[in-house]
Coordinates of N, CA and C in Angstrom, one line a residue:
Y221 N 9.3 18.6 -2.0 CA 8.8 18.0 -0.8 C 9.0 16.5 -0.7
I222 N 8.5 15.8 -1.7 CA 8.6 14.4 -1.8 C 10.1 13.9 -1.7
V223 N 10.9 14.6 -2.5 CA 12.3 14.3 -2.6 C 13.0 14.5 -1.2
F224 N 12.6 15.6 -0.5 CA 13.2 15.9 0.8 C 12.8 14.8 1.8
V225 N 11.5 14.4 1.9 CA 11.1 13.4 2.8 C 11.8 12.1 2.5
S226 N 11.8 11.7 1.3 CA 12.4 10.4 0.9 C 13.9 10.4 1.2
L227 N 14.6 11.5 0.9 CA 16.1 11.5 1.2 C 16.3 11.5 2.7
S228 N 15.5 12.3 3.4 CA 15.7 12.3 4.8 C 15.5 10.9 5.5
M229 N 14.5 10.2 5.0 CA 14.3 8.8 5.5 C 15.5 7.9 5.1
L230 N 16.0 8.1 3.9 CA 17.1 7.2 3.5 C 18.3 7.5 4.3
V231 N 18.7 8.7 4.5 CA 19.9 9.0 5.3 C 19.7 8.6 6.7
Y232 N 18.6 8.8 7.3 CA 18.3 8.4 8.7 C 18.4 6.9 8.9
V233 N 17.7 6.2 8.1 CA 17.6 4.8 8.2 C 19.0 4.1 7.9
T234 N 19.7 4.7 6.9 CA 21.0 4.1 6.5 C 22.0 4.3 7.7
I235 N 22.0 5.5 8.3 CA 23.0 5.8 9.4 C 22.7 4.8 10.5
F236 N 21.5 4.6 10.9 CA 21.2 3.8 12.0 C 21.1 2.3 11.7
S237 N 21.1 1.9 10.5 CA 20.9 0.5 10.1 C 22.1 -0.1 9.4
Y238 N 23.1 0.6 9.1 CA 24.2 0.2 8.2 C 24.9 -1.1 8.7
K239 N 25.1 -1.3 10.0 CA 25.8 -2.5 10.5 C 24.8 -3.5 11.0
N240 N 23.5 -3.2 10.8 CA 22.4 -4.1 11.2 C 22.4 -5.4 10.4
E241 N 22.2 -6.5 11.0 CA 22.2 -7.8 10.2 C 21.1 -7.8 9.1
I242 N 20.0 -7.3 9.4 CA 18.9 -7.3 8.4 C 19.3 -6.4 7.2
F243 N 19.9 -5.3 7.5 CA 20.4 -4.5 6.4 C 21.4 -5.2 5.5
Q244 N 22.2 -6.0 6.1 CA 23.2 -6.8 5.4 C 22.5 -7.9 4.5
K245 N 21.5 -8.5 5.1 CA 20.8 -9.6 4.3 C 20.0 -9.0 3.1
I246 N 19.4 -7.9 3.3 CA 18.6 -7.4 2.2 C 19.5 -6.9 1.1
G247 N 20.6 -6.2 1.4 CA 21.4 -5.6 0.4 C 21.2 -4.1 0.4
F248 N 22.2 -3.4 0.0 CA 22.2 -2.0 0.0 C 21.1 -1.4 -0.9
W249 N 21.1 -1.8 -2.1 CA 20.2 -1.2 -3.1 C 18.7 -1.5 -2.8
K250 N 18.5 -2.8 -2.5 CA 17.1 -3.2 -2.2 C 16.6 -2.4 -0.9
F251 N 17.5 -2.3 0.0 CA 17.1 -1.5 1.2 C 16.8 -0.1 0.9
W252 N 17.6 0.6 0.1 CA 17.4 2.0 -0.3 C 16.1 2.1 -1.1
I253 N 15.9 1.2 -2.0 CA 14.6 1.3 -2.8 C 13.4 1.1 -1.9
F254 N 13.4 0.2 -1.0 CA 12.3 0.0 0.0 C 12.1 1.2 0.8
T255 N 13.2 1.8 1.3 CA 13.1 3.0 2.2 C 12.6 4.1 1.4
T256 N 13.0 4.3 0.1 CA 12.5 5.3 -0.7 C 11.0 5.1 -1.0
F257 N 10.5 3.9 -1.2 CA 9.1 3.6 -1.3 C 8.3 4.1 -0.1
I258 N 8.8 3.8 1.1 CA 8.2 4.2 2.3 C 8.1 5.7 2.4
G259 N 9.2 6.4 2.1 CA 9.3 7.8 2.2 C 8.4 8.5 1.2
I260 N 8.3 8.0 -0.1 CA 7.4 8.6 -1.1 C 6.0 8.4 -0.7
G261 N 5.7 7.2 -0.1 CA 4.3 6.9 0.3 C 3.9 7.9 1.4
I262 N 4.7 8.1 2.4 CA 4.4 9.0 3.5 C 4.3 10.4 3.0
A263 N 5.1 10.8 2.1 CA 5.1 12.2 1.5 C 3.8 12.5 0.8
H264 N 3.2 11.4 0.2 CA 2.0 11.7 -0.5 C 0.7 11.9 0.3
F265 N 0.8 11.6 1.6 CA -0.4 11.8 2.5 C -0.8 13.3 2.6
P266 N 0.2 14.2 2.9 CA -0.2 15.6 3.0 C -0.5 16.2 1.6
L267 N 0.1 15.6 0.6 CA -0.3 16.1 -0.8 C -1.7 15.8 -1.1
L268 N -2.2 14.6 -0.8 CA -3.6 14.3 -1.1 C -4.5 15.0 -0.1
Y269 N -4.1 15.1 1.2 CA -5.0 15.7 2.2 C -5.2 17.2 1.9
D270 N -4.2 17.9 1.3 CA -4.3 19.3 1.0 C -4.8 19.6 -0.4
H271 N -5.2 18.5 -1.1 CA -5.6 18.7 -2.5 C -7.0 19.4 -2.6
E272 N -7.0 20.6 -3.2 CA -8.1 21.4 -3.4 C -9.2 21.3 -2.3
S273 N -10.4 21.2 -2.7 CA -11.5 21.3 -1.7 C -11.9 19.9 -1.1
N274 N -11.6 18.8 -1.8 CA -12.0 17.5 -1.3 C -10.9 16.6 -0.8
G275 N -9.7 17.2 -0.5 CA -8.6 16.4 -0.1 C -8.8 15.5 1.1
K276 N -9.5 16.1 2.1 CA -9.8 15.3 3.3 C -10.7 14.1 3.0
S277 N -11.7 14.3 2.2 CA -12.6 13.2 1.8 C -11.8 12.2 1.0
L278 N -11.0 12.6 0.1 CA -10.2 11.7 -0.7 C -9.2 10.9 0.1
T279 N -8.7 11.5 1.1 CA -7.7 10.8 2.0 C -8.5 9.7 2.8
I280 N -9.7 10.0 3.3 CA -10.5 9.1 4.0 C -10.9 7.9 3.1
M281 N -11.2 8.3 1.8 CA -11.6 7.3 0.8 C -10.5 6.3 0.6
I282 N -9.3 6.7 0.3 CA -8.2 5.8 0.0 C -7.9 4.9 1.2
I283 N -7.9 5.5 2.4 CA -7.6 4.6 3.6 C -8.7 3.6 3.7
A284 N -10.0 4.0 3.6 CA -11.1 3.0 3.8 C -11.1 2.0 2.7
L285 N -10.8 2.4 1.4 CA -10.7 1.4 0.3 C -9.6 0.4 0.6
T286 N -8.5 0.9 1.0 CA -7.3 0.0 1.2 C -7.6 -1.0 2.4
F287 N -8.1 -0.5 3.5 CA -8.5 -1.4 4.6 C -9.6 -2.4 4.2
S288 N -10.5 -1.9 3.5 CA -11.6 -2.8 3.0 C -11.0 -3.9 2.1
F289 N -10.1 -3.6 1.2 CA -9.5 -4.6 0.4 C -8.7 -5.6 1.2
D290 N -7.9 -5.1 2.1 CA -7.1 -5.9 3.0 C -7.9 -6.9 3.9
I291 N -8.9 -6.3 4.5 CA -9.8 -7.1 5.4 C -10.5 -8.2 4.6
F292 N -11.2 -7.8 3.5 CA -11.9 -8.8 2.7 C -11.0 -9.9 2.1
S293 N -9.8 -9.4 1.6 CA -8.9 -10.4 1.1 C -8.5 -11.4 2.1
L294 N -8.2 -10.9 3.3 CA -7.8 -11.8 4.4 C -8.9 -12.8 4.8
F295 N -10.2 -12.3 5.0 CA -11.2 -13.2 5.4 C -11.7 -14.2 4.3
I296 N -11.8 -13.7 3.1 CA -12.2 -14.6 2.0 C -11.1 -15.6 1.7
G297 N -9.8 -15.1 1.7 CA -8.7 -16.0 1.5 C -8.6 -17.1 2.5
K298 N -8.8 -16.7 3.8 CA -8.8 -17.8 4.9 C -9.9 -18.8 4.7
R299 N -11.0 -18.3 4.3 CA -12.2 -19.2 4.2 C -12.2 -20.0 2.9
F300 N -11.9 -19.4 1.8 CA -12.1 -20.1 0.5 C -10.8 -20.2 -0.3
G301 N -9.7 -19.7 0.2 CA -8.4 -19.6 -0.5 C -7.8 -21.0 -0.8
K302 N -7.7 -21.3 -2.0 CA -7.1 -22.6 -2.5 C -6.0 -22.4 -3.4
T303 N -6.1 -21.4 -4.3 CA -5.1 -21.2 -5.3 C -4.1 -20.1 -4.9
K304 N -2.9 -20.5 -4.6 CA -1.9 -19.6 -4.1 C -1.3 -18.8 -5.3
I305 N -1.2 -17.5 -5.2 CA -0.8 -16.7 -6.3 C 0.7 -16.4 -6.4
F306 N 1.4 -16.2 -5.3 CA 2.8 -16.0 -5.2 C 3.4 -16.7 -4.0
P307 N 3.4 -18.0 -3.9 CA 3.7 -18.8 -2.7 C 5.2 -18.5 -2.3
Q308 N 6.1 -18.2 -3.2 CA 7.5 -18.0 -2.8 C 7.7 -16.7 -2.0
I309 N 6.8 -15.7 -2.4 CA 7.0 -14.4 -1.7 C 6.0 -14.3 -0.5
S310 N 4.8 -14.7 -0.7 CA 3.8 -14.5 0.3 C 2.9 -15.8 0.3
P311 N 3.2 -16.8 1.1 CA 2.6 -18.1 1.0 C 1.1 -18.1 1.3
N312 N 0.6 -17.1 2.0 CA -0.8 -17.1 2.3 C -1.7 -16.4 1.4
K313 N -1.2 -15.7 0.4 CA -2.0 -15.0 -0.6 C -2.6 -15.9 -1.6
S314 N -4.0 -15.8 -1.7 CA -4.7 -16.7 -2.6 C -5.4 -15.9 -3.6
L315 N -5.7 -16.5 -4.8 CA -6.5 -15.8 -5.8 C -7.9 -15.5 -5.3
Q316 N -8.5 -16.4 -4.6 CA -9.8 -16.2 -4.0 C -9.9 -15.0 -3.1
G317 N -8.8 -14.9 -2.3 CA -8.8 -13.7 -1.4 C -8.6 -12.4 -2.1
Y318 N -7.8 -12.5 -3.1 CA -7.6 -11.3 -4.0 C -8.9 -10.9 -4.6
I319 N -9.6 -11.8 -5.2 CA -10.9 -11.5 -5.9 C -11.9 -11.0 -4.8
G320 N -11.9 -11.6 -3.6 CA -12.8 -11.1 -2.6 C -12.6 -9.7 -2.2
G321 N -11.3 -9.4 -2.1 CA -10.9 -8.0 -1.7 C -11.3 -7.1 -2.9
F322 N -11.0 -7.5 -4.1 CA -11.3 -6.7 -5.2 C -12.8 -6.4 -5.3
I323 N -13.7 -7.4 -5.2 CA -15.1 -7.3 -5.2 C -15.6 -6.3 -4.1
S324 N -15.0 -6.4 -3.0 CA -15.4 -5.5 -1.8 C -15.3 -4.1 -2.2
L325 N -14.4 -3.7 -3.1 CA -14.2 -2.3 -3.4 C -15.4 -1.7 -4.1
F326 N -16.2 -2.4 -4.8 CA -17.3 -1.8 -5.5 C -18.4 -1.2 -4.5
P327 N -18.9 -2.0 -3.6 CA -19.9 -1.4 -2.6 C -19.3 -0.4 -1.7
I328 N -18.0 -0.6 -1.3 CA -17.4 0.4 -0.4 C -17.2 1.7 -1.1
L329 N -16.7 1.7 -2.3 CA -16.5 2.9 -3.1 C -17.9 3.6 -3.3
F330 N -18.9 2.9 -3.6 CA -20.2 3.5 -3.8 C -20.7 4.1 -2.5
L331 N -20.5 3.5 -1.4 CA -20.9 4.0 -0.1 C -20.1 5.3 0.2
L332 N -18.8 5.2 0.0 CA -17.9 6.3 0.3 C -18.3 7.5 -0.6
Q333 N -18.5 7.3 -1.8 CA -18.9 8.3 -2.8 C -20.1 9.1 -2.3
T334 N -21.1 8.3 -1.8 CA -22.4 8.9 -1.3 C -22.1 9.6 0.0
V335 N -21.5 9.0 1.0 CA -21.3 9.6 2.3 C -20.4 10.8 2.2
L336 N -19.3 10.7 1.4 CA -18.3 11.8 1.4 C -18.6 12.9 0.4
G337 N -19.6 12.6 -0.5 CA -20.0 13.6 -1.4 C -19.0 13.8 -2.6
I338 N -18.4 12.8 -3.0 CA -17.4 12.9 -4.1 C -18.1 12.3 -5.3
S339 N -18.4 13.1 -6.3 CA -19.1 12.6 -7.4 C -18.1 12.6 -8.6
S340 N -18.3 11.5 -9.4 CA -17.5 11.3 -10.6 C -18.2 10.3 -11.4
S341 N -17.7 10.0 -12.6 CA -18.3 9.1 -13.5 C -18.0 7.6 -13.1
Y342 N -18.8 6.7 -13.5 CA -18.6 5.3 -13.2 C -17.3 4.8 -13.8
I343 N -16.9 5.4 -14.9 CA -15.6 5.0 -15.5 C -14.4 5.4 -14.6
V344 N -14.5 6.6 -14.0 CA -13.4 7.0 -13.1 C -13.4 6.1 -11.9
F345 N -14.5 5.8 -11.3 CA -14.6 4.9 -10.2 C -14.1 3.5 -10.5
F346 N -14.4 3.0 -11.7 CA -13.9 1.7 -12.2 C -12.4 1.7 -12.3
I347 N -11.8 2.8 -12.8 CA -10.4 3.0 -12.9 C -9.7 3.0 -11.5
I348 N -10.4 3.6 -10.6 CA -9.9 3.6 -9.2 C -9.9 2.2 -8.6
I349 N -11.0 1.5 -8.8 CA -11.1 0.2 -8.2 C -10.0 -0.8 -8.8
I350 N -9.9 -0.7 -10.1 CA -8.9 -1.6 -10.8 C -7.5 -1.3 -10.2
T351 N -7.2 0.0 -10.2 CA -5.9 0.5 -9.8 C -5.6 0.1 -8.3
I352 N -6.6 0.4 -7.4 CA -6.4 0.1 -6.0 C -6.2 -1.4 -5.8
G353 N -7.0 -2.2 -6.4 CA -6.9 -3.6 -6.3 C -5.5 -4.1 -6.7
F354 N -5.0 -3.6 -7.8 CA -3.7 -4.0 -8.3 C -2.6 -3.5 -7.4
S355 N -2.7 -2.2 -7.0 CA -1.7 -1.5 -6.2 C -1.6 -2.1 -4.8
S356 N -2.7 -2.5 -4.2 CA -2.7 -3.1 -2.9 C -1.9 -4.4 -2.9
L357 N -2.2 -5.2 -4.0 CA -1.5 -6.5 -4.1 C 0.0 -6.3 -4.2
L358 N 0.4 -5.3 -5.1 CA 1.8 -5.1 -5.3 C 2.5 -4.6 -4.1
G359 N 1.9 -3.6 -3.4 CA 2.5 -3.1 -2.1 C 2.7 -4.2 -1.1
D360 N 1.7 -5.1 -1.0 CA 1.8 -6.2 0.0 C 2.9 -7.2 -0.4
L361 N 2.9 -7.5 -1.7 CA 3.9 -8.4 -2.2 C 5.3 -7.9 -2.1
Y362 N 5.5 -6.6 -2.3 CA 6.8 -6.0 -2.3 C 7.3 -6.0 -0.8
E363 N 6.5 -5.7 0.1 CA 6.9 -5.7 1.5 C 7.2 -7.2 2.0
S364 N 6.4 -8.1 1.5 CA 6.7 -9.5 1.8 C 8.0 -10.0 1.2
Y365 N 8.3 -9.5 0.0 CA 9.5 -9.9 -0.7 C 10.7 -9.4 0.1
I366 N 10.7 -8.1 0.6 CA 11.7 -7.6 1.4 C 11.9 -8.4 2.7
K367 N 10.8 -8.8 3.3 CA 10.9 -9.6 4.5 C 11.5 -10.9 4.2
R368 N 11.2 -11.5 3.1 CA 11.8 -12.8 2.8 C 13.3 -12.7 2.5
Q369 N 13.7 -11.6 1.9 CA 15.1 -11.3 1.7 C 15.9 -11.1 3.0
A370 N 15.2 -10.5 4.0 CA 15.8 -10.3 5.3 C 15.7 -11.5 6.2
K371 N 14.9 -12.5 5.7 CA 14.7 -13.7 6.5 C 14.0 -13.4 7.8
I372 N 13.0 -12.6 7.8 CA 12.2 -12.3 9.0 C 10.7 -12.5 8.7
K373 N 10.0 -12.9 9.7 CA 8.6 -13.2 9.5 C 7.7 -11.9 9.6
D374 N 8.0 -11.1 10.6 CA 7.2 -9.9 10.9 C 8.2 -8.7 10.8
S375 N 7.6 -7.6 10.4 CA 8.4 -6.3 10.2 C 8.4 -5.5 11.5
G376 N 7.9 -6.1 12.6 CA 8.0 -5.4 13.9 C 7.1 -6.1 14.9
S377 N 7.1 -5.6 16.1 CA 6.3 -6.2 17.1 C 5.4 -5.1 17.9
I378 N 5.3 -4.0 17.3 CA 4.5 -2.9 17.9 C 3.0 -3.3 18.0
I379 N 2.6 -4.0 16.9 CA 1.2 -4.4 16.9 C 1.2 -5.9 16.9
P380 N 1.1 -6.5 18.1 CA 1.2 -8.0 18.3 C 0.1 -8.7 17.5
G381 N 0.6 -9.8 16.8 CA -0.3 -10.6 16.0 C -0.6 -10.0 14.6
H382 N -0.1 -8.9 14.3 CA -0.4 -8.3 13.0 C 0.8 -8.1 12.1
G383 N 2.0 -8.7 12.5 CA 3.1 -8.6 11.7 C 3.9 -7.4 11.7
G384 N 3.5 -6.4 12.4 CA 4.3 -5.1 12.5 C 3.7 -4.0 11.7
I385 N 4.2 -2.8 11.9 CA 3.7 -1.6 11.2 C 3.7 -1.8 9.7
L386 N 4.8 -2.2 9.1 CA 4.8 -2.3 7.6 C 3.8 -3.3 7.1
D387 N 3.5 -4.3 7.8 CA 2.5 -5.3 7.4 C 1.1 -4.6 7.4
R388 N 0.8 -3.7 8.2 CA -0.4 -3.0 8.2 C -0.5 -1.8 7.2
T389 N 0.7 -1.3 6.8 CA 0.7 -0.1 6.0 C 1.2 -0.4 4.5
D390 N 1.6 -1.6 4.2 CA 2.3 -1.8 2.9 C 1.3 -1.4 1.8
S391 N 0.1 -1.8 1.8 CA -0.9 -1.5 0.8 C -1.2 0.0 0.7
I392 N -1.3 0.6 1.9 CA -1.7 2.0 1.9 C -0.6 2.9 1.3
L393 N 0.6 2.5 1.6 CA 1.8 3.3 1.0 C 1.8 3.2 -0.5
S394 N 1.5 2.1 -1.1 CA 1.5 2.0 -2.5 C 0.2 2.7 -3.1
N395 N -0.9 2.5 -2.4 CA -2.2 3.0 -2.9 C -2.2 4.6 -2.8
I396 N -1.6 5.1 -1.8 CA -1.7 6.6 -1.6 C -0.9 7.3 -2.8
I397 N 0.2 6.7 -3.2 CA 1.0 7.2 -4.3 C 0.1 7.1 -5.6
V398 N -0.4 6.0 -5.9 CA -1.1 5.7 -7.1 C -2.4 6.6 -7.1
F399 N -3.1 6.6 -6.0 CA -4.4 7.3 -5.9 C -4.2 8.8 -6.1
Y400 N -3.1 9.3 -5.5 CA -2.9 10.8 -5.6 C -2.7 11.1 -7.1
W401 N -2.0 10.3 -7.8 CA -1.8 10.7 -9.3 C -3.0 10.4 -10.1
I402 N -3.8 9.5 -9.7 CA -5.1 9.3 -10.4 C -6.0 10.6 -10.2
V403 N -6.0 11.0 -8.9 CA -6.8 12.2 -8.6 C -6.3 13.4 -9.4
I404 N -5.0 13.6 -9.6 CA -4.4 14.7 -10.4 C -4.8 14.5 -11.8
W405 N -4.5 13.3 -12.3 CA -4.7 13.0 -13.8 C -6.2 13.1 -14.2
L406 N -7.1 12.6 -13.4 CA -8.5 12.6 -13.7 C -9.3 13.7 -13.2
K407 N -8.6 14.6 -12.5 CA -9.2 15.8 -11.9 C -10.4 15.5 -11.0
I408 N -10.2 14.6 -10.1 CA -11.3 14.3 -9.2 C -11.5 15.3 -8.1

């Protein structure tokens, strides 16, 4: 299933983008790797959603955790951000914003655990928090890197002022993949 979705996206996007200037700037392999990343991320949503008895709750959990991380990182980073962590790739990312987003995961996960009725040990939840914090940053940096390679500021204009669809979904695509395999590995 995952391979089918990823390959379908690769073929579709390649056929319609091959002569596109952005495709030429990014390069063939970087473009294919990025498109595969998107396809694999999208393919993991139904896998998590259909996972045993608590798939719907787990899907809500990962979306809420990702959005919480992104929102708190943005606001804390704008207010207190002084130390840039990857200025060549994403000039607005700060260490203070990352820490703020990371810290926000603790109360949000506790709240979600209670509301959604997902019980597990504190060690499992700590693993989830560490992984989600790291995966969110990597997903965001990867999408920013591809934009820098293509020499574009935003990945689209469907959502004005938000940088495009990929800017809103970069963290969730990386998190859904990682979270699904944590769920499988730790039997949540």
